[in-house]
Structures are given as C-alpha cells and as structure tokens.
XYZ file of C-alpha atoms in Angstrom:
329
model
C -0.024 -0.400 0.312
C 1.550 3.804 -0.896
C 0.455 6.756 1.074
C 0.326 10.148 -0.515
C -1.827 13.092 1.588
C -0.882 16.259 0.728
C 2.972 16.571 0.344
C 3.522 17.247 -3.371
C 6.246 14.158 -5.680
C 9.070 15.649 -6.926
C 8.787 16.407 -10.182
C 4.851 16.385 -10.210
C 4.702 20.571 -11.199
C 4.830 21.620 -13.907
C 3.700 25.159 -15.130
C 1.319 27.823 -14.002
C -0.525 27.327 -16.290
C -1.476 24.064 -15.647
C -2.729 24.477 -12.011
C -3.967 27.560 -12.936
C -6.351 25.674 -15.333
C -7.463 23.341 -12.412
C -7.696 26.268 -10.216
C -10.250 27.960 -12.350
C -11.941 24.182 -12.831
C -12.487 24.111 -9.351
C -13.526 27.008 -9.082
C -16.807 27.147 -12.035
C -17.356 23.566 -10.415
C -18.393 25.383 -6.669
C -19.695 28.611 -8.727
C -21.676 25.845 -10.340
C -23.205 24.244 -7.368
C -22.989 27.654 -5.996
C -26.177 29.038 -8.430
C -27.894 24.715 -8.399
C -28.695 25.566 -4.804
C -29.704 29.195 -5.306
C -32.757 28.353 -8.141
C -33.129 24.903 -6.462
C -33.890 26.858 -3.560
C -36.136 29.576 -5.679
C -38.096 26.813 -7.445
C -36.476 26.339 -10.443
C -34.546 22.806 -10.027
C -36.918 19.327 -10.937
C -36.147 17.239 -8.082
C -33.130 15.858 -5.472
C -29.375 17.738 -5.548
C -26.742 16.272 -4.557
C -23.743 19.038 -4.663
C -20.243 19.141 -5.073
C -18.499 21.444 -2.575
C -15.514 20.750 -1.552
C -14.695 17.133 -2.699
C -13.298 19.121 -6.580
C -10.270 18.467 -5.892
C -10.881 14.671 -6.378
C -13.034 15.125 -9.786
C -10.110 17.687 -11.005
C -7.157 16.158 -10.824
C -7.961 12.403 -12.125
C -10.395 14.121 -15.154
C -7.250 15.884 -15.893
C -4.781 12.565 -16.658
C -7.820 10.966 -18.346
C -7.766 11.019 -22.296
C -10.954 10.903 -25.140
C -10.036 6.646 -24.913
C -10.947 6.957 -21.358
C -13.890 5.963 -19.764
C -15.870 7.862 -15.834
C -18.811 6.584 -13.522
C -20.164 9.603 -11.856
C -22.751 8.756 -8.306
C -25.509 10.186 -8.205
C -22.794 13.934 -6.408
C -22.202 13.834 -10.236
C -22.238 17.462 -11.073
C -18.199 17.977 -10.706
C -17.624 15.028 -12.417
C -19.171 16.114 -15.224
C -18.082 19.514 -15.555
C -14.339 18.042 -14.221
C -14.412 16.015 -17.855
C -15.333 18.631 -19.300
C -19.186 18.324 -19.950
C -20.639 21.880 -21.474
C -21.826 23.465 -18.194
C -24.230 25.500 -19.854
C -26.077 22.398 -21.214
C -25.680 20.039 -17.693
C -27.416 23.833 -15.849
C -29.749 23.547 -18.435
C -30.861 19.241 -17.501
C -31.494 20.195 -13.888
C -34.006 23.101 -14.891
C -35.241 20.506 -17.429
C -34.335 22.050 -20.769
C -34.805 21.082 -23.643
C -31.340 22.391 -24.515
C -29.491 20.539 -21.271
C -26.919 17.566 -21.358
C -30.267 14.730 -22.790
C -32.904 16.868 -22.728
C -33.919 17.863 -19.662
C -35.308 14.306 -18.749
C -31.764 13.052 -16.898
C -32.746 16.102 -14.247
C -30.149 16.160 -11.563
C -29.017 12.304 -10.542
C -28.917 10.532 -14.106
C -26.904 12.556 -16.726
C -25.434 10.604 -19.408
C -22.140 12.515 -21.586
C -21.582 9.984 -23.971
C -19.625 12.801 -25.736
C -16.689 13.913 -23.213
C -16.887 9.851 -21.217
C -19.609 9.878 -19.177
C -21.309 7.128 -18.964
C -23.023 7.985 -16.454
C -24.546 9.204 -13.270
C -25.799 6.582 -11.489
C -29.014 7.006 -8.399
C -28.337 3.263 -6.759
C -25.325 2.992 -4.118
C -22.886 1.353 -5.964
C -23.737 1.311 -9.342
C -20.604 3.646 -10.721
C -18.842 0.192 -9.623
C -20.281 -2.014 -11.930
C -20.834 0.487 -15.174
C -16.888 0.573 -14.386
C -16.168 -2.756 -13.901
C -18.495 -3.042 -16.779
C -16.030 -0.904 -19.454
C -12.682 -2.365 -18.231
C -13.753 -5.420 -20.340
C -13.474 -3.984 -23.217
C -11.121 -1.810 -23.055
C -8.865 -5.145 -22.436
C -5.855 -4.491 -23.918
C -6.356 -1.054 -25.502
C -4.164 1.431 -22.800
C -7.000 2.923 -21.914
C -8.843 2.927 -18.101
C -12.620 3.167 -16.633
C -12.995 4.859 -13.470
C -15.172 4.863 -11.146
C -15.659 7.479 -8.419
C -18.043 6.514 -5.098
C -18.545 7.136 -1.295
C -17.303 5.719 1.198
C -20.990 4.772 2.786
C -21.043 2.387 -1.095
C -18.470 0.295 0.569
C -21.117 -1.464 2.418
C -22.461 -2.982 -0.485
C -22.647 -5.749 -2.710
C -21.413 -3.706 -5.292
C -18.118 -2.961 -4.182
C -17.004 -6.572 -2.822
C -18.055 -8.125 -6.409
C -16.906 -5.752 -8.847
C -13.410 -5.039 -6.858
C -13.201 -9.611 -7.772
C -14.114 -9.774 -10.517
C -11.997 -6.636 -11.569
C -9.296 -8.000 -9.572
C -9.653 -12.640 -11.357
C -9.983 -10.243 -15.419
C -7.203 -7.711 -14.603
C -9.774 -5.215 -15.572
C -7.850 -1.606 -16.424
C -10.326 -0.671 -14.175
C -9.231 2.347 -11.568
C -11.570 2.649 -7.824
C -12.277 6.129 -6.202
C -13.885 5.784 -2.851
C -14.852 10.401 -2.155
C -14.527 9.542 1.571
C -16.426 11.812 2.793
C -16.664 10.899 6.613
C -21.326 10.676 5.976
C -22.706 7.928 4.035
C -25.400 10.316 4.104
C -26.390 11.086 7.891
C -23.383 8.506 9.568
C -20.040 8.323 10.055
C -18.769 5.442 8.029
C -16.552 5.198 11.349
C -19.501 3.734 12.753
C -20.754 1.237 9.887
C -17.307 0.470 8.330
C -15.663 -1.739 10.769
C -12.108 -1.828 9.992
C -11.207 0.988 7.548
C -11.916 0.717 3.572
C -8.751 0.434 2.086
C -8.291 -3.094 3.961
C -11.605 -5.062 2.085
C -9.352 -3.673 -1.678
C -6.080 -4.904 -0.561
C -8.706 -8.178 0.766
C -8.897 -8.299 -2.895
C -4.918 -7.806 -3.857
C -5.861 -5.036 -4.977
C -3.114 -2.494 -4.725
C -4.362 0.203 -2.849
C -2.885 4.231 -1.970
C -4.556 6.270 0.084
C -4.235 10.664 -0.805
C -5.357 13.628 0.465
C -8.735 14.227 -1.689
C -8.930 18.133 -0.545
C -5.055 19.509 -2.650
C -5.545 19.027 -6.560
C -1.812 18.217 -6.499
C -1.169 14.927 -3.872
C -4.484 13.911 -6.328
C -2.954 14.400 -10.040
C 0.123 13.558 -8.619
C -0.710 10.184 -7.367
C -3.119 10.050 -10.332
C -0.229 10.040 -12.664
C 1.576 7.036 -10.907
C -1.811 5.024 -11.147
C -2.965 5.337 -14.157
C 0.621 4.501 -15.695
C 0.565 1.190 -14.262
C -3.369 0.609 -14.748
C -2.902 1.404 -18.278
C 0.585 -0.931 -19.284
C -2.161 -3.906 -18.039
C -0.687 -3.649 -13.974
C -5.006 -4.159 -13.134
C -7.538 -2.902 -11.119
C -6.208 -0.278 -8.442
C -8.028 1.369 -5.585
C -7.977 4.603 -4.222
C -9.240 5.681 -0.813
C -9.226 10.181 -0.598
C -10.178 12.023 1.814
C -12.528 14.837 1.872
C -15.286 16.555 3.421
C -18.334 17.857 1.227
C -19.311 21.738 2.864
C -23.221 21.306 2.545
C -25.509 17.930 3.191
C -25.729 15.060 2.292
C -28.494 16.694 -0.520
C -31.057 19.552 -0.701
C -33.223 19.113 2.330
C -29.817 17.591 4.355
C -29.038 21.289 6.769
C -26.158 18.786 8.054
C -27.157 19.204 11.833
C -25.346 15.942 13.071
C -22.441 17.505 12.634
C -20.517 17.660 15.112
C -18.553 21.457 15.885
C -16.453 22.768 14.526
C -15.773 20.082 11.681
C -16.899 22.308 8.547
C -14.796 24.977 9.786
C -11.432 22.820 9.968
C -11.848 21.048 6.914
C -12.563 24.817 5.233
C -9.210 25.112 6.243
C -7.972 22.579 3.533
C -10.601 23.853 1.781
C -9.708 22.495 -2.408
C -9.790 26.834 -2.844
C -7.921 27.436 -0.300
C -5.353 25.023 -1.275
C -4.911 25.022 -4.411
C -5.058 29.043 -4.781
C -1.964 28.959 -2.162
C 0.510 26.986 -4.111
C -0.428 29.225 -6.773
C 0.857 33.099 -5.206
C 3.095 31.384 -2.375
C 5.378 28.814 -4.986
C 4.973 29.559 -8.672
C 4.217 33.374 -8.337
C 0.739 34.186 -9.511
C -0.268 37.549 -8.152
C -3.512 38.273 -6.714
C -4.520 40.366 -9.380
C -3.667 37.459 -11.798
C -6.251 35.216 -8.866
C -9.029 37.711 -9.304
C -9.559 37.580 -12.655
C -9.474 33.771 -12.718
C -11.929 34.237 -10.314
C -14.059 37.257 -12.168
C -14.122 35.747 -15.159
C -15.597 32.437 -14.113
C -18.526 34.395 -12.385
C -18.619 36.326 -15.051
C -19.164 33.057 -17.049
C -21.705 31.353 -14.887
C -24.208 34.487 -15.625
C -23.860 34.267 -18.746
C -24.048 30.661 -18.222
C -27.313 30.499 -15.755
C -28.648 33.112 -18.374
C -29.924 31.008 -20.755
C -30.531 28.196 -18.756
C -33.260 29.983 -17.669
C -34.021 31.019 -21.165
C -34.114 28.323 -23.007
C -36.987 26.359 -23.911
C -38.761 23.085 -22.338
C -39.479 20.438 -24.257
C -42.127 19.262 -25.829
C -45.177 17.274 -24.719
C -44.200 13.481 -25.278
C -46.438 11.628 -26.062
C -46.736 8.005 -24.947
C -47.939 5.530 -27.173
C -51.520 2.845 -26.090
C -51.056 -0.408 -26.075
C -53.372 -2.870 -26.848
C -52.845 -6.790 -25.795
C -55.874 -7.939 -24.896
C -55.594 -6.911 -21.399
C -57.304 -3.292 -21.226
C-alpha cells in the first residue's frame, strides 16, 4: 500500500498555466453548485440535488490525466465529475432546470446525466451503480491502453456491488481505477460507525494495489493519479484509491448537516481545495493577486451568462406515449 497525503511528489509540478487551469475548473464547479443551490431554493430545479462542494480536487485532478478513450462512471453527486470531464456547463445547468437544451434534453435531471461525448458513462442514483458500470467498461477496454474510473462514496464500500465488482476486476485484471471519495459520511452516518476495519483493507484483501491520498489537494491527487494510471494503462490490473475529503454542504437538498460535530466543518474548510490551490499558485508559483482575482471574476462572468441562457431555454415539447392494446385492457 502506498500513501500520498498533502505532500507534492517530486517532479510532479509542471507549470503555472496548468495549475491555473485546474484552479479555474474547481472554481467553476464550486460556483456552479452555488448557483444550483440558489436556483433550487427558487423552485427552478426539478427533483433533488446532491452538491459536490468541497470535493472538487478529486474529480479535477483525475480528469486532468484522462484522454478521449477513457471512461468514467459517477455517483448521484455527479455535477463536479461531469464538469471536470468537459461537459458543457450551460447544457448541464439546462438539464437540471428541465430544459430541452440540456445534456439529455431536460429528461435526466440532476442524478442521471449521461454524456458519452465526454467519456461519462452516467451518474447513478443507485449506490454502487458506478462501480458496476466502470467494471463493465473495463471489459471492453482490455488491451487498448484506455482505463475506466469509478467514483463512489464511503457508504458504497458496504454494498455487494463493491465486493463483487472489485473481485471480478481483479480476477480478469481489468483496467479499472476504483476511487472512493470518502467524505466522512454515508448520508448522515459517520463512516467509522458502520465500516469496521476501515475501507482500504477491504480492497487490499482482494489483492488490489491501494493508495490513500489527500482529496482536498488537487496536486496530490494529480501526482498520485499519474502513477496509478500509468500502471493500469500498462496492464497492471485494477487499483483502488481512498481519497479523504469533505462535503461542505448537507447530503442533499433538504439536509442542514446538523449531525456534524461542532467545529468539524470549520476545520475542514481550512483545507478547502480552492484555498489549498490558491496558496500554492501564489506562494510556490508566484501568481499575483491580480491574476488570481481575474480568474475568479472570469468564472463568475461565465456563470452569469450560463445561468441566464439556461433559464431562457425552452422546456421540452410534450411527449406523447402510444397506447398499446394487447387484449388485456
């Protein structure tokens, strides 16, 4: 087992332009989710929502290493993964608003978006569904050099999908990276209360190479991810990642998060992925305050345009469902 915390792997730092792009993408995801929450409270978003705020470094760090032939499968908390993979944010917001210009014509809502153009097999409302989808994709990717990535939460590690799919992937040495985004809670329950022995030992028991990393640091995610993906692409078989992270919002739209111990959220906010990356850009790569401000303002301008366009988009035309008479009606 290897462990990568908030340490930067030697030689992993490339250039200010790359990390500025990663920072901008995380800003876009955070701002997008803020808009989604505001629109939901105004009654514009149909169905439920599960926001990715606080976990941005994982999706952005991994996606920065993936190519057009790779595939990812996400959870119902999938907005961040979609945006990290390049899904058009205007089309994604329109989807959440039920508009016909949405990624899936306004019919998928928040939890079930599919974007094959950008390698996204889908977002799955069923806990563990992403693991099964990525494992299936791994079968078709054997020998191609491409990989499938499954994102899932800590609660999934108590589901049958977890054990069945990791076992299957290992038996057939599939090119799959299983990424557990451990945000500390399975809905409202601390993962330690229902996960005896922790998470990594479960994957290790099935002989998958495992990595623990700081999921609040996009540099750490990218550095570890580069090594993992290189091994998997080369035919090394599946690998498992536990990325420790934290969601800054409740589980879903109706959860105020009152079950969290006092001070816990504040402590995790000190490790906000945006703060961590901004500090690195400023202190290590010499990016000035004006440059950082310009990035932030450009994202807000883009989000203003996206929100206005999505709200102005038409709703889908009524769909007529044919009636079938098989003699029983």
